[in-house]
Amino acid sequence: MKTGIKIALSLALLSSLSFGGEQFAMSDSDRAMYAEMLENNPADIMVANGEQLLGNLGGEAAFAKYLGVSEDKLPEYIAGFPRYIEKFKMVVGIDQVLQAMMHDAGEKPFKLKSSDMFDMLAYTKSLANGVKSNIDIDANQHMKDAYALGQKTFDTKRGGRGLSCLSCHAPAVIGSVLRTQPLPDLSSKGVAVAATWPAYRMTKSSLRTLQRRFQGCMKNALLKVIPIGSPEMVALEVYLTKQAEGTEIAIPGLKR
Amino acid sequence: MQRREFFKKLGSAAAITAVIPMMSFAADAKKQAGPNEFSYEKALDVITGGKGAKASPKVSLKAPAIAENGAVVPITVEVESPMTESDYVKAIHIFATKNSNSRSASVHLTPANGKAIFAARIKLGSTQDVIALAEMSDGTFLTATQSVKVTIGGCG
Amino acid sequence: MERKSLIKIKPKKYKNGDVVKINFMVMHPMETGLRKDKKTGKIVPAQYINNVKFEYNGKVITTINVWESLSANPVFTIYMKIDGPGELKVTFTENTGEVNETSTKIKPKG
């Protein structure tokens, strides 16, 4: 009986939501208030930790040298990740390059899914702050393949509910309200996700990366979670980074 | 687009059941007594020594009307004051009226601050009023109130 | 335990007499004592910063009494009038009695 009432109540709420999505959405002035928080983003501490960790490996000079790029070209180069790197014979994210660099320096690499790696990745990507995201998916066949795999991963329906990333992030449903939150436009016309991750997640009180966010999304939509750094995950990052092409990189971002 | 159409587009009744447990949970949620339970009325009484406070346009409290996430609600309080030795803001108190402990922060200022501004992020357990109470050097107490609606949900 | 913290001054360049913005942030879970651990089902004990003190060249300019309802990884923003070179020290205390401090140099130009 009690459950019956609960369901009735929920349905009543639900139907009110269907007409009143607006009342749950934040106003522009509310958004501006949150944007002000970017100035003193709690993730600044995590990024500072990342700077120290990269410093232990020789800092950005060592990172540039490891990639065979001159230091003044490094920001532009970072803004083009994920990239195909000949040395690894695969398309990789910044975090994987950092892992390899740690390994070659004789250190035990941080796990891809660890807060130290998230911090270091955030700092490294922040070196490209202000530079426009410039991923080149036509650079070679590997990048073309990665883009295609990324799109496939994005579009493929999986899991118990038969959902794909596209189910909630297709142009036709952008802006509709799901669980009281408007569904975001992930492209450069909207939030340009790839340019603003790693970011501070307010609901998690921690710094998260784009691939870690994909995992959270998959888990909630009941899709089997794909490991960080796997070809599909990197491909997904390639696909979404392409959508954010031309957007200025601003790390760390700030997310709900 | 309306929500109903959206669910049709998803073509999934499962998505609706995803919302129901959350709503039921919200209806079930009981107010818990925290280790520092302290009401706003009690705090106001203690701070003002029973004198009470009056709302004033000199105090500006900025907080979002709708917070997408009750765990991080940005607030900024600014009190109009020259901040000189003879006329300054002694303290700014922040209250979340419906939290079990309504007290969030009490900021004790000095003329050396130059400006009576304080900003922080607070946690709100539910939709409620946030109140800023300014304690002036002449012994008066001024307040500003802002209602913040806390929404729950979202993905992840 | 040692907490990571950071003091940021805005604007970065300032001179004597300027009133600048001070952002102090610290990595801290700000446990309320109301939250249950998802795995064990046990209440996570309250652990939060309960006092933050700002000292400029040895003079206390602001103290903040803090309770558990401040967000995790809190950021405190206050203002300060620049009055000569020296040091800004922030001391923060937790409800458990633990004390940490951090400081930054104040270098006014002109």
Coordinates of C-alpha atoms in Angstrom, one line a residue:
Chain A
M1 CA 0.0 0.0 0.0
K2 CA 2.7 2.4 1.1
T3 CA 4.6 1.6 -2.1
G4 CA 1.5 2.3 -4.1
I5 CA 1.2 5.8 -2.7
K6 CA 4.9 6.4 -3.3
I7 CA 4.6 5.4 -6.9
A8 CA 1.5 7.6 -7.4
L9 CA 3.3 10.5 -5.8
S10 CA 6.3 9.9 -8.0
L11 CA 4.2 9.8 -11.1
A12 CA 2.5 13.0 -10.1
L13 CA 5.8 14.6 -9.6
L14 CA 7.0 13.2 -12.9
S15 CA 4.1 14.6 -14.8
S16 CA 4.6 18.0 -13.3
L17 CA 8.2 17.8 -14.4
S18 CA 7.2 17.1 -17.9
F19 CA 5.7 20.5 -18.2
G20 CA 7.9 22.4 -15.8
G21 CA 11.5 21.4 -16.7
E22 CA 12.3 25.1 -16.7
Q23 CA 11.8 25.6 -13.0
F24 CA 14.6 23.2 -12.2
A25 CA 17.1 24.7 -14.6
M26 CA 19.5 27.3 -13.3
S27 CA 19.1 30.8 -14.6
D28 CA 21.9 32.6 -16.4
S29 CA 22.8 34.6 -13.3
D30 CA 23.1 31.4 -11.3
R31 CA 25.4 30.0 -14.0
A32 CA 27.5 33.2 -13.8
M33 CA 27.8 32.6 -10.1
Y34 CA 29.2 29.1 -10.6
A35 CA 31.4 30.4 -13.4
E36 CA 32.9 32.9 -10.9
M37 CA 34.0 29.9 -8.8
L38 CA 36.4 28.9 -11.6
E39 CA 38.6 31.7 -10.4
N40 CA 39.2 29.8 -7.2
N41 CA 38.5 26.3 -8.3
P42 CA 39.3 23.7 -5.5
A43 CA 41.1 21.7 -8.3
D44 CA 43.8 24.3 -8.4
I45 CA 45.4 22.4 -5.4
M46 CA 45.2 19.1 -7.4
V47 CA 46.8 20.8 -10.4
A48 CA 49.5 22.2 -8.2
N49 CA 50.1 18.6 -7.0
G50 CA 50.3 17.5 -10.6
E51 CA 52.9 20.2 -11.3
Q52 CA 55.0 18.9 -8.5
L53 CA 54.7 15.3 -9.7
L54 CA 55.7 16.2 -13.3
G55 CA 58.5 18.3 -11.7
N56 CA 59.8 15.1 -10.2
L57 CA 60.2 13.8 -13.7
G58 CA 62.0 16.9 -15.0
G59 CA 58.9 19.1 -15.6
E60 CA 57.6 20.2 -18.9
A61 CA 61.1 20.4 -20.4
A62 CA 61.5 16.7 -19.9
F63 CA 58.0 16.0 -21.2
A64 CA 58.7 18.1 -24.4
K65 CA 62.0 16.3 -24.8
Y66 CA 60.4 12.9 -24.3
L67 CA 57.9 13.7 -27.1
G68 CA 60.6 15.2 -29.3
V69 CA 58.9 18.6 -29.4
S70 CA 60.5 22.0 -28.7
E71 CA 59.4 23.6 -25.5
D72 CA 57.8 26.6 -27.2
K73 CA 55.7 24.3 -29.4
L74 CA 54.6 22.1 -26.5
P75 CA 51.3 23.9 -25.7
E76 CA 50.2 23.6 -29.4
Y77 CA 51.2 19.9 -29.4
I78 CA 49.4 19.1 -26.1
A79 CA 46.3 20.7 -27.6
G80 CA 46.3 18.0 -30.2
F81 CA 46.0 15.0 -28.0
P82 CA 45.0 12.1 -28.2
R83 CA 47.7 11.5 -30.9
Y84 CA 49.2 8.7 -32.8
I85 CA 52.7 8.3 -31.4
E86 CA 55.1 6.3 -33.5
K87 CA 57.1 5.2 -30.5
F88 CA 54.1 3.4 -29.1
K89 CA 52.5 2.4 -32.4
M90 CA 49.1 3.5 -31.1
V91 CA 46.8 6.5 -30.5
V92 CA 47.3 7.6 -26.8
G93 CA 46.2 10.1 -24.3
I94 CA 48.5 12.4 -22.4
D95 CA 48.2 10.1 -19.3
Q96 CA 49.6 7.2 -21.3
V97 CA 52.6 9.2 -22.4
L98 CA 53.2 10.2 -18.8
Q99 CA 53.1 6.5 -17.8
A100 CA 55.6 5.6 -20.5
M101 CA 57.8 8.5 -19.4
M102 CA 57.7 7.3 -15.8
H103 CA 58.5 3.7 -16.9
D104 CA 61.5 4.9 -19.0
A105 CA 62.8 6.9 -16.1
G106 CA 62.9 3.7 -14.1
E107 CA 60.0 4.7 -11.9
K108 CA 56.8 2.7 -11.1
P109 CA 54.2 4.4 -13.3
F110 CA 51.0 5.7 -11.7
K111 CA 47.9 3.8 -12.5
L112 CA 45.8 5.5 -15.2
K113 CA 42.9 5.5 -12.7
S114 CA 44.6 7.1 -9.8
S115 CA 44.3 10.6 -8.3
D116 CA 48.1 11.3 -8.8
M117 CA 47.7 10.5 -12.5
F118 CA 44.6 12.6 -12.8
D119 CA 46.5 15.5 -11.1
M120 CA 49.5 15.1 -13.4
L121 CA 47.3 14.8 -16.5
A122 CA 45.4 17.9 -15.5
Y123 CA 48.6 19.9 -14.9
T124 CA 50.1 18.7 -18.2
K125 CA 47.0 19.6 -20.2
S126 CA 46.8 23.0 -18.4
L127 CA 50.1 23.9 -20.1
A128 CA 47.9 24.3 -23.2
N129 CA 45.4 26.6 -21.5
G130 CA 44.4 29.4 -23.9
V131 CA 45.4 27.3 -27.0
K132 CA 42.7 26.1 -29.3
S133 CA 42.0 22.4 -29.3
N134 CA 43.6 21.2 -32.6
I135 CA 43.2 17.5 -32.9
D136 CA 43.9 16.3 -36.5
I137 CA 41.9 13.2 -37.2
D138 CA 43.2 13.1 -40.8
A139 CA 46.9 13.0 -39.7
N140 CA 47.2 9.4 -40.5
Q141 CA 45.2 6.1 -40.9
H142 CA 45.5 5.4 -37.1
M143 CA 43.8 8.6 -36.2
K144 CA 41.1 8.0 -38.8
D145 CA 40.5 4.6 -37.4
A146 CA 40.4 5.9 -33.9
Y147 CA 37.9 8.5 -34.8
A148 CA 35.7 5.9 -36.5
L149 CA 36.0 3.6 -33.5
G150 CA 35.1 6.5 -31.2
Q151 CA 32.0 7.3 -33.2
K152 CA 31.1 3.6 -33.1
T153 CA 31.6 3.4 -29.4
F154 CA 29.5 6.5 -29.0
D155 CA 26.6 5.3 -31.1
T156 CA 26.5 1.6 -30.1
K157 CA 23.6 0.6 -27.9
R158 CA 24.7 -1.6 -25.0
G159 CA 23.7 -2.8 -21.5
G160 CA 20.5 -3.8 -19.9
R161 CA 18.6 -0.7 -21.1
G162 CA 20.0 -0.7 -24.6
L163 CA 21.4 2.8 -24.3
S164 CA 24.3 4.4 -26.1
C165 CA 26.0 7.7 -25.5
L166 CA 24.0 9.0 -28.4
S167 CA 20.7 8.2 -26.7
C168 CA 21.2 11.1 -24.4
H169 CA 23.6 13.3 -26.4
A170 CA 22.0 13.4 -29.8
P171 CA 21.1 16.8 -31.2
A172 CA 17.4 15.9 -31.0
V173 CA 17.4 15.5 -27.3
I174 CA 19.9 18.1 -26.2
G175 CA 18.3 20.4 -23.7
S176 CA 15.6 18.0 -22.5
V177 CA 15.6 17.4 -18.8
L178 CA 16.7 14.0 -17.4
R179 CA 16.7 13.5 -13.7
T180 CA 16.2 17.3 -13.2
Q181 CA 19.3 18.1 -15.3
P182 CA 19.2 19.5 -18.9
L183 CA 21.1 17.2 -21.2
P184 CA 24.2 19.0 -22.4
D185 CA 25.5 19.7 -25.9
L186 CA 29.0 18.1 -25.9
S187 CA 30.2 19.9 -29.0
S188 CA 32.0 23.3 -29.3
K189 CA 28.6 24.9 -29.7
G190 CA 27.7 23.8 -26.2
V191 CA 30.0 22.9 -23.3
A192 CA 32.9 21.7 -25.6
V193 CA 33.6 19.0 -23.1
A194 CA 37.0 17.9 -24.3
A195 CA 38.4 21.4 -23.7
T196 CA 37.2 21.6 -20.1
W197 CA 38.3 18.2 -18.7
P198 CA 40.0 17.4 -16.4
A199 CA 37.6 19.2 -14.1
Y200 CA 36.5 19.5 -10.5
R201 CA 33.4 17.5 -10.0
M202 CA 31.4 19.1 -7.3
T203 CA 29.2 16.1 -6.6
K204 CA 32.4 14.0 -6.1
S205 CA 34.5 16.6 -4.4
S206 CA 37.4 15.6 -6.6
L207 CA 39.3 16.1 -9.8
R208 CA 38.1 13.8 -12.6
T209 CA 39.3 13.3 -16.2
L210 CA 37.2 12.9 -19.3
Q211 CA 37.7 9.2 -19.5
R212 CA 36.8 8.8 -15.8
R213 CA 33.6 10.8 -16.6
F214 CA 32.8 8.5 -19.4
Q215 CA 33.1 5.6 -16.9
G216 CA 30.6 7.3 -14.5
C217 CA 28.2 7.9 -17.3
M218 CA 28.4 4.2 -18.5
K219 CA 28.0 2.9 -15.0
N220 CA 24.8 5.0 -14.4
A221 CA 23.3 4.0 -17.7
L222 CA 24.0 0.3 -16.9
L223 CA 26.6 -0.1 -19.7
K224 CA 29.6 -2.3 -19.0
V225 CA 32.4 0.1 -18.0
I226 CA 35.3 0.3 -20.4
P227 CA 38.8 0.6 -18.8
I228 CA 40.6 4.0 -19.0
G229 CA 43.3 3.9 -21.7
S230 CA 41.7 1.1 -23.7
P231 CA 41.5 1.6 -27.5
E232 CA 37.7 2.3 -27.3
M233 CA 38.1 4.8 -24.4
V234 CA 40.9 6.7 -26.2
A235 CA 38.9 6.6 -29.4
L236 CA 35.9 8.0 -27.5
E237 CA 38.1 10.9 -26.3
V238 CA 39.3 11.4 -29.9
Y239 CA 35.7 11.5 -31.1
L240 CA 34.6 14.1 -28.5
T241 CA 37.8 16.1 -28.8
K242 CA 37.1 16.5 -32.5
Q243 CA 33.6 17.9 -31.5
A244 CA 35.3 20.5 -29.4
E245 CA 37.9 21.4 -32.1
G246 CA 38.7 25.1 -32.1
T247 CA 37.7 25.7 -28.5
E248 CA 40.2 27.2 -26.1
I249 CA 41.5 24.8 -23.6
A250 CA 40.7 25.8 -20.0
I251 CA 41.9 23.4 -17.3
P252 CA 40.8 22.7 -14.6
G253 CA 37.1 23.0 -15.5
L254 CA 34.3 23.0 -13.0
K255 CA 31.4 20.6 -13.3
R256 CA 28.3 20.0 -11.3
Chain B
M1 CA 11.1 19.5 -26.0
Q2 CA 9.0 18.2 -23.2
R3 CA 10.1 15.5 -20.9
R4 CA 7.4 13.1 -22.0
E5 CA 8.4 13.3 -25.6
F6 CA 12.0 12.8 -24.5
F7 CA 11.2 9.5 -22.8
K8 CA 9.3 8.5 -26.0
K9 CA 12.4 9.2 -27.9
L10 CA 14.4 7.1 -25.6
G11 CA 11.7 4.5 -26.1
S12 CA 12.4 3.1 -22.7
A13 CA 10.1 2.6 -19.8
A14 CA 13.2 1.6 -17.9
A15 CA 14.3 5.2 -17.9
I16 CA 11.2 6.2 -16.0
T17 CA 11.8 3.6 -13.3
A18 CA 15.2 5.1 -12.9
V19 CA 13.6 8.3 -11.6
I20 CA 11.1 6.7 -9.2
P21 CA 13.5 5.2 -6.7
M22 CA 15.2 8.6 -6.4
M23 CA 11.9 10.4 -5.7
S24 CA 10.7 7.8 -3.2
F25 CA 14.0 8.2 -1.4
A26 CA 13.5 11.9 -1.2
A27 CA 10.1 11.5 0.3
D28 CA 11.5 9.0 2.8
A29 CA 14.5 11.0 3.9
K30 CA 14.3 12.0 7.5
K31 CA 16.0 14.9 9.0
Q32 CA 18.9 13.5 11.0
A33 CA 20.2 15.0 14.2
G34 CA 23.8 15.9 13.8
P35 CA 26.4 16.1 16.5
N36 CA 26.2 19.9 16.5
E37 CA 22.5 20.4 16.2
F38 CA 21.8 24.1 16.5
S39 CA 18.9 26.1 15.2
Y40 CA 19.0 29.5 13.5
E41 CA 16.7 31.0 16.2
K42 CA 19.0 29.8 18.9
A43 CA 22.1 31.0 17.2
L44 CA 20.6 34.5 16.5
D45 CA 19.6 34.7 20.1
V46 CA 23.1 33.9 21.3
I47 CA 25.0 36.2 18.9
T48 CA 22.7 39.2 19.3
G49 CA 22.3 38.7 23.1
G50 CA 18.5 38.5 22.5
K51 CA 18.4 41.8 20.7
G52 CA 17.6 40.3 17.3
A53 CA 18.5 41.7 13.9
K54 CA 16.8 43.5 11.1
A55 CA 16.9 43.1 7.4
S56 CA 19.0 45.7 5.7
P57 CA 19.9 46.6 2.1
K58 CA 23.4 47.3 3.4
V59 CA 24.0 43.6 3.5
S60 CA 24.1 41.8 0.1
L61 CA 23.9 38.1 0.0
K62 CA 24.6 36.4 -3.3
A63 CA 23.6 32.8 -3.7
P64 CA 22.1 30.9 -6.6
A65 CA 18.3 30.7 -6.6
I66 CA 18.6 27.2 -7.8
A67 CA 21.6 25.0 -6.9
E68 CA 22.1 21.9 -9.0
N69 CA 24.0 20.3 -6.3
G70 CA 23.5 20.9 -2.6
A71 CA 27.0 19.8 -1.8
V72 CA 28.5 23.0 -3.3
V73 CA 26.5 26.1 -3.1
P74 CA 28.5 29.3 -3.7
I75 CA 27.7 32.3 -1.5
T76 CA 29.1 35.8 -1.3
V77 CA 28.3 38.3 1.4
E78 CA 29.2 42.0 1.0
V79 CA 28.4 44.5 3.7
E80 CA 28.5 48.2 3.0
S81 CA 31.0 49.7 5.4
P82 CA 34.0 52.1 5.3
M83 CA 36.0 49.6 7.4
T84 CA 37.7 52.2 9.6
E85 CA 38.6 51.9 13.2
S86 CA 35.5 53.8 14.2
D87 CA 33.0 52.2 11.8
Y88 CA 33.5 48.6 10.6
V89 CA 31.9 45.2 10.4
K90 CA 33.0 43.1 13.3
A91 CA 31.6 39.8 12.0
I92 CA 29.7 38.2 9.2
H93 CA 27.7 35.0 10.2
I94 CA 26.4 32.6 7.6
F95 CA 23.4 30.4 8.4
A96 CA 21.7 27.6 6.5
T97 CA 18.3 27.7 8.3
K98 CA 17.3 24.1 7.7
N99 CA 20.6 22.3 8.2
S100 CA 20.6 20.4 11.5
N101 CA 23.4 22.7 12.5
S102 CA 22.3 26.0 11.0
R103 CA 25.7 27.6 11.6
S104 CA 28.1 27.5 8.6
A105 CA 30.7 30.1 9.3
S106 CA 31.3 33.1 11.6
V107 CA 33.9 35.5 10.1
H108 CA 35.5 37.9 12.5
L109 CA 36.8 40.9 10.6
T110 CA 39.0 43.9 11.4
P111 CA 39.5 47.2 9.7
A112 CA 42.7 45.7 8.2
N113 CA 40.4 43.8 5.8
G114 CA 39.6 47.0 3.9
K115 CA 36.4 45.5 2.6
A116 CA 33.7 43.5 4.4
I117 CA 33.4 40.7 1.8
F118 CA 33.3 37.0 2.5
A119 CA 32.8 34.2 0.0
A120 CA 32.7 30.4 0.5
R121 CA 30.8 27.3 -0.6
I122 CA 28.3 25.7 1.7
K123 CA 26.4 22.4 1.8
L124 CA 22.6 22.6 1.9
G125 CA 20.6 19.5 2.9
S126 CA 17.4 20.7 1.3
T127 CA 15.7 23.7 -0.2
Q128 CA 16.0 26.5 2.4
D129 CA 16.8 30.0 3.3
V130 CA 20.4 31.1 3.6
I131 CA 20.9 34.1 6.0
A132 CA 23.8 36.4 6.4
L133 CA 24.0 38.3 9.7
A134 CA 26.3 41.3 9.9
E135 CA 27.5 42.4 13.3
M136 CA 28.4 46.1 13.1
S137 CA 30.9 47.9 15.3
D138 CA 28.1 50.2 16.6
G139 CA 26.4 47.1 18.1
T140 CA 23.7 46.7 15.6
F141 CA 22.8 43.6 13.7
L142 CA 21.7 43.5 10.0
T143 CA 20.6 40.6 7.9
A144 CA 20.0 39.5 4.3
T145 CA 18.2 36.4 3.3
Q146 CA 18.2 34.4 0.1
S147 CA 16.2 31.3 -0.7
V148 CA 18.0 28.5 -2.4
K149 CA 16.3 25.6 -4.1
V150 CA 18.3 22.5 -4.1
T151 CA 17.6 20.0 -6.9
I152 CA 18.7 16.4 -6.8
G153 CA 19.4 14.0 -9.7
G154 CA 21.6 14.3 -12.7
C155 CA 23.7 11.5 -14.2
G156 CA 26.7 10.3 -12.2
Chain C
M1 CA 47.8 14.4 8.7
E2 CA 49.2 17.1 6.5
R3 CA 46.6 18.9 4.4
K4 CA 47.4 20.3 1.0
S5 CA 46.5 24.0 0.9
L6 CA 47.0 27.1 -1.3
I7 CA 46.8 30.9 -0.8
K8 CA 46.1 32.9 -3.9
I9 CA 46.2 36.7 -4.0
K10 CA 44.2 38.6 -6.7
P11 CA 45.4 40.7 -8.4
K12 CA 48.9 39.2 -8.6
K13 CA 50.5 42.7 -8.7
Y14 CA 49.6 45.1 -6.0
K15 CA 51.0 48.1 -4.1
N16 CA 50.8 49.5 -0.6
G17 CA 47.3 50.7 0.2
D18 CA 45.6 48.3 -2.3
V19 CA 42.8 46.1 -1.0
V20 CA 43.4 42.7 -2.5
K21 CA 41.3 39.5 -2.6
I22 CA 42.7 36.5 -0.6
N23 CA 41.6 33.0 -1.6
F24 CA 42.6 30.3 0.8
M25 CA 41.8 26.7 -0.3
V26 CA 42.5 23.5 1.4
M27 CA 41.9 19.8 0.5
H28 CA 39.7 18.5 3.2
P29 CA 36.7 16.1 3.2
M30 CA 34.7 18.2 5.7
E31 CA 32.9 15.1 7.1
T32 CA 29.6 16.1 8.8
G33 CA 29.2 13.0 10.9
L34 CA 25.9 12.4 9.2
R35 CA 27.2 10.4 6.2
K36 CA 27.2 6.6 6.1
D37 CA 30.1 4.8 4.5
K38 CA 28.6 3.0 1.4
K39 CA 30.6 -0.1 2.0
T40 CA 30.5 -0.7 5.7
G41 CA 27.2 1.1 6.5
K42 CA 28.8 2.8 9.4
I43 CA 28.6 6.5 10.1
V44 CA 31.7 8.3 9.1
P45 CA 32.8 10.3 12.1
A46 CA 32.7 14.1 11.9
Q47 CA 35.9 15.6 10.8
Y48 CA 36.0 19.2 9.7
I49 CA 38.0 22.4 9.9
N50 CA 36.6 24.5 12.8
N51 CA 38.8 27.5 12.8
V52 CA 40.8 29.5 10.2
K53 CA 43.1 32.3 11.3
F54 CA 44.7 34.8 8.9
E55 CA 47.7 36.7 10.3
Y56 CA 49.5 39.4 8.4
N57 CA 53.0 40.2 9.8
G58 CA 52.0 38.7 13.1
K59 CA 48.7 40.7 13.4
V60 CA 45.5 38.7 13.3
I61 CA 43.3 40.3 10.6
T62 CA 40.5 37.7 10.4
T63 CA 39.4 34.6 12.2
I64 CA 36.7 32.3 10.9
N65 CA 34.7 29.9 13.1
V66 CA 33.7 27.1 10.7
W67 CA 31.2 24.3 11.1
E68 CA 30.6 21.1 9.2
S69 CA 28.3 22.6 6.6
L70 CA 31.1 24.1 4.5
S71 CA 31.7 22.2 1.3
A72 CA 34.4 19.6 1.0
N73 CA 37.8 21.1 -0.2
P74 CA 36.6 24.5 1.1
V75 CA 37.7 27.8 -0.4
F76 CA 37.6 30.9 1.9
T77 CA 37.6 34.4 0.3
I78 CA 38.4 37.5 2.3
Y79 CA 39.9 40.9 1.5
M80 CA 43.0 42.5 3.0
K81 CA 44.6 45.9 2.9
I82 CA 48.2 45.8 1.8
D83 CA 50.4 47.5 4.4
G84 CA 54.0 46.8 3.7
P85 CA 56.0 43.7 2.7
G86 CA 56.0 40.6 4.8
E87 CA 54.1 37.4 5.3
L88 CA 50.5 36.2 5.3
K89 CA 50.1 33.2 7.5
V90 CA 47.0 31.0 7.6
T91 CA 46.5 28.6 10.5
F92 CA 43.7 26.1 10.4
T93 CA 42.4 23.9 13.1
E94 CA 40.2 20.8 12.9
N95 CA 37.6 19.6 15.3
T96 CA 40.0 16.7 16.2
G97 CA 42.4 19.3 17.5
E98 CA 44.9 19.0 14.6
V99 CA 46.5 22.2 13.5
N100 CA 48.1 23.0 10.2
E101 CA 49.5 26.2 8.8
T102 CA 50.6 27.7 5.5
S103 CA 52.0 31.0 4.4
T104 CA 52.8 33.3 1.5
K105 CA 55.0 36.3 1.0
I106 CA 53.5 39.7 0.6
K107 CA 55.5 41.8 -1.9
P108 CA 53.9 45.1 -2.8
K109 CA 55.4 46.9 -5.8
G110 CA 55.8 50.7 -5.5

